[in-house]
PDB file of C-alpha atoms and ligand atoms in Angstrom:
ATOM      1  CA  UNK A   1     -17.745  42.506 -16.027  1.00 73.00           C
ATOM      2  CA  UNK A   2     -18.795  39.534 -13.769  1.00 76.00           C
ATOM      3  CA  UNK A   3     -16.132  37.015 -13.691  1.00 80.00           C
ATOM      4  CA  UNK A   4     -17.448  33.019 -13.215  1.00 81.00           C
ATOM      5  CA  UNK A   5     -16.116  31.277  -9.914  1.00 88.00           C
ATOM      6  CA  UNK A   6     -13.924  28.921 -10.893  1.00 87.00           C
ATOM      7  CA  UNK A   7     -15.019  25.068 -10.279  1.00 91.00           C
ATOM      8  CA  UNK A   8     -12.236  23.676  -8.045  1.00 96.00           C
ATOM      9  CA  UNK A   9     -11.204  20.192  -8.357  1.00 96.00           C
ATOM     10  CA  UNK A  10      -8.422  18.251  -6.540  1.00 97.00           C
ATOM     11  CA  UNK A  11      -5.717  16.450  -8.568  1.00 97.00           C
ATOM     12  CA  UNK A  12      -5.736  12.647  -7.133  1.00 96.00           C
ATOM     13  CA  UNK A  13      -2.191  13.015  -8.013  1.00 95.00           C
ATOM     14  CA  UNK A  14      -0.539  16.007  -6.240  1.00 96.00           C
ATOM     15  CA  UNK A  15      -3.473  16.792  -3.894  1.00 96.00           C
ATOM     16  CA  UNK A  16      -3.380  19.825  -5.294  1.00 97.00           C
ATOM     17  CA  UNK A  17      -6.496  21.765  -5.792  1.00 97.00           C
ATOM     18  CA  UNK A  18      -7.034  23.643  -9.804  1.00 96.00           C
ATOM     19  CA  UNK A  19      -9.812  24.968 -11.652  1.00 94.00           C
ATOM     20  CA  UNK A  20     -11.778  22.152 -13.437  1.00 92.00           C
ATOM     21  CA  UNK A  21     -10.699  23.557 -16.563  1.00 88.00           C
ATOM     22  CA  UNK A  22      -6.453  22.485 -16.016  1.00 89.00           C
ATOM     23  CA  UNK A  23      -7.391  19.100 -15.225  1.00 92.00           C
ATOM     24  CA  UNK A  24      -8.055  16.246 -16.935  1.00 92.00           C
ATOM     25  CA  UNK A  25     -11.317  14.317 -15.923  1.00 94.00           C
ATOM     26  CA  UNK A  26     -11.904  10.616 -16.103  1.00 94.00           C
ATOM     27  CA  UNK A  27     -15.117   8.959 -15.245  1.00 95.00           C
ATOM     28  CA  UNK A  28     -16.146   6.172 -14.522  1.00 94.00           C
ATOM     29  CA  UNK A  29     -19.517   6.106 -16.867  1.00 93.00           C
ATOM     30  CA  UNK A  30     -22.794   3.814 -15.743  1.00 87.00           C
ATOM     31  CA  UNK A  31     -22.825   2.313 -18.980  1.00 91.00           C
ATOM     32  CA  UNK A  32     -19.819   3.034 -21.324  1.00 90.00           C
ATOM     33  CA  UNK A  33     -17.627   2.476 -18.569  1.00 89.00           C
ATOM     34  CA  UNK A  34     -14.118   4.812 -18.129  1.00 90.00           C
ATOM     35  CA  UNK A  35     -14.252   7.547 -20.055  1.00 90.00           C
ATOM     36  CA  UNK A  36     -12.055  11.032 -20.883  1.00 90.00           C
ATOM     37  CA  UNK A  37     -13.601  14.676 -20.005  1.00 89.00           C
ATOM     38  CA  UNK A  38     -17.223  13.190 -20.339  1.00 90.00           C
ATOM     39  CA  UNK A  39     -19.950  10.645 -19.154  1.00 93.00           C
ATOM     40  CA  UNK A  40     -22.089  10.172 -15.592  1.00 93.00           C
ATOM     41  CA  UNK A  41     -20.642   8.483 -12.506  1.00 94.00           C
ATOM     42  CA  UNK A  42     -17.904   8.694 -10.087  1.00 95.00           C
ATOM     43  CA  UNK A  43     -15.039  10.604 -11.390  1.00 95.00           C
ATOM     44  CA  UNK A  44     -11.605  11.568 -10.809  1.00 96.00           C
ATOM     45  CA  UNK A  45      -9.204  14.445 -11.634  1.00 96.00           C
ATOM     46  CA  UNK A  46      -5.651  14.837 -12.804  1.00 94.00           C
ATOM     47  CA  UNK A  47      -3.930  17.596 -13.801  1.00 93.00           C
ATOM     48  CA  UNK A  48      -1.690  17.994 -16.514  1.00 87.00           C
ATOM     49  CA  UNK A  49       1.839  18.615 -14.727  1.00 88.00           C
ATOM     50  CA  UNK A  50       4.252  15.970 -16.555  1.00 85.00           C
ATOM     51  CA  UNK A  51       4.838  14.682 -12.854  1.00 90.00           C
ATOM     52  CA  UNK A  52       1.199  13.866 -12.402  1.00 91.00           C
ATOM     53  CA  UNK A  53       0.654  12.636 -16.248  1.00 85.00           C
ATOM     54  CA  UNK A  54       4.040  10.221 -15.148  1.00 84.00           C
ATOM     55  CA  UNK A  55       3.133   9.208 -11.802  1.00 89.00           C
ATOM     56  CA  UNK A  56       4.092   5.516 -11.731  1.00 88.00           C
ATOM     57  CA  UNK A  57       1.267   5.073  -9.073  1.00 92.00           C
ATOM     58  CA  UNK A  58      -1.297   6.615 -10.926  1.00 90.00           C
ATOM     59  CA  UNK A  59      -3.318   3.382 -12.083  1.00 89.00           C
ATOM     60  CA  UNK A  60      -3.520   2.659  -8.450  1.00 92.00           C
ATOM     61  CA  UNK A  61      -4.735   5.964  -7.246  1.00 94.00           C
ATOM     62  CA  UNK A  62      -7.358   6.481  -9.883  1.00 93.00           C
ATOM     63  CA  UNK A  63      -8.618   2.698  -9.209  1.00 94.00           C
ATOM     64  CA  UNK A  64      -9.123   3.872  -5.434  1.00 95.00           C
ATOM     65  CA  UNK A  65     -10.735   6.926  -6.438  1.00 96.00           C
ATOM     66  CA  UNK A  66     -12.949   5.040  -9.416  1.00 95.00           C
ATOM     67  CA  UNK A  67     -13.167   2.006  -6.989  1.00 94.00           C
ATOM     68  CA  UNK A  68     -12.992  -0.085 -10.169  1.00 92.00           C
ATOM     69  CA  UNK A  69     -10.168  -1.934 -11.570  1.00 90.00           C
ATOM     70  CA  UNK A  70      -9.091  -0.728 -14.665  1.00 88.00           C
ATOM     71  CA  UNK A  71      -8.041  -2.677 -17.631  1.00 84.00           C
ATOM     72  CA  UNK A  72      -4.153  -2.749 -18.562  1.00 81.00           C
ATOM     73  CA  UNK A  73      -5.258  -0.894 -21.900  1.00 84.00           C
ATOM     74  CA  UNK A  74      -6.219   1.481 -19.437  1.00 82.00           C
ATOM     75  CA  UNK A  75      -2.863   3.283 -19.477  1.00 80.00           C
ATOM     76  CA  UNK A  76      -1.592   3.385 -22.937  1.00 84.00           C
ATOM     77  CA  UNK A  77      -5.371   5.209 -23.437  1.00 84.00           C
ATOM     78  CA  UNK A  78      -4.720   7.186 -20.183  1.00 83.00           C
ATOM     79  CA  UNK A  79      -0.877   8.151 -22.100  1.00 81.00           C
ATOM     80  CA  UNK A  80      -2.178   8.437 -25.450  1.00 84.00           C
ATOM     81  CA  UNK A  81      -4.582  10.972 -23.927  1.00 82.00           C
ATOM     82  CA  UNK A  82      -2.654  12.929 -21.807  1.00 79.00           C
ATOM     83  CA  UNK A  83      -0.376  13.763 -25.349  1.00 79.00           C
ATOM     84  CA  UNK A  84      -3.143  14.984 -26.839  1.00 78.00           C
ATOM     85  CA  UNK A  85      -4.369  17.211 -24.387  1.00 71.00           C
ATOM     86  CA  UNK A  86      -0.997  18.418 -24.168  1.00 66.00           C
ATOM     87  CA  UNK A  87      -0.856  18.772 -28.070  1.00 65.00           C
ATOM     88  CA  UNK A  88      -4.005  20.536 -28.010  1.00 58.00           C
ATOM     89  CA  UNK A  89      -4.557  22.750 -25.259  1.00 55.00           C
ATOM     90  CA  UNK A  90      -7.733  23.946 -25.961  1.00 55.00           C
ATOM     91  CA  UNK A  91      -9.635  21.197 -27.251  1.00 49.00           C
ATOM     92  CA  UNK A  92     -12.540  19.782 -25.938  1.00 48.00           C
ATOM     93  CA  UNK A  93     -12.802  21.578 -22.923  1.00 44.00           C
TER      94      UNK A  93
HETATM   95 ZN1  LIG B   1      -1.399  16.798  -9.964  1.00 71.16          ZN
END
């Protein structure tokens, strides 16, 4: 059985470093702008530990790692997400 490397991402968050696949991926899309687990452009990764998903600071981190400013809608999407994935383990991945 050949087992697939794991892609290895680093939570922007904890500096911690997880497969792709236990983090949550925002990007920053050419066109559509930020977007959840999909689109082209710079992206960043969080993963889903409640201290991570809770970071007060985490607006500020992903703007660095964006280097965008994001909208103050940003968050309540960013929240409303972060349930959902939480809700729904499996989806969309
Ligand atoms: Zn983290």
């Amino acid at each position: 059985m050949i087992r697939q490397t794991p892609v290895l991402r680093v939570c922007i968050s904890c500096r911690k470093t997880y497969d792709r696949k236990n983090l949550i991926k925002i990007t920053k899309d050419h066109k559509q702008g930020i977007m959840f687990q999909k689109g082209m452009g710079r992206s960043a990764y969080i993963c889903k530990s409640k201290k991570c998903c809770s970071d007060s600071k985490i607006k500020k981190k992903l703007q660095k790692a964006l280097k965008t400013s994001l909208e103050p809608e940003f968050i309540d999407i960013f929240e409303k997400e972060i349930t959902s994935y939480n809700d729904h383990p499996n989806k969309g991945i």
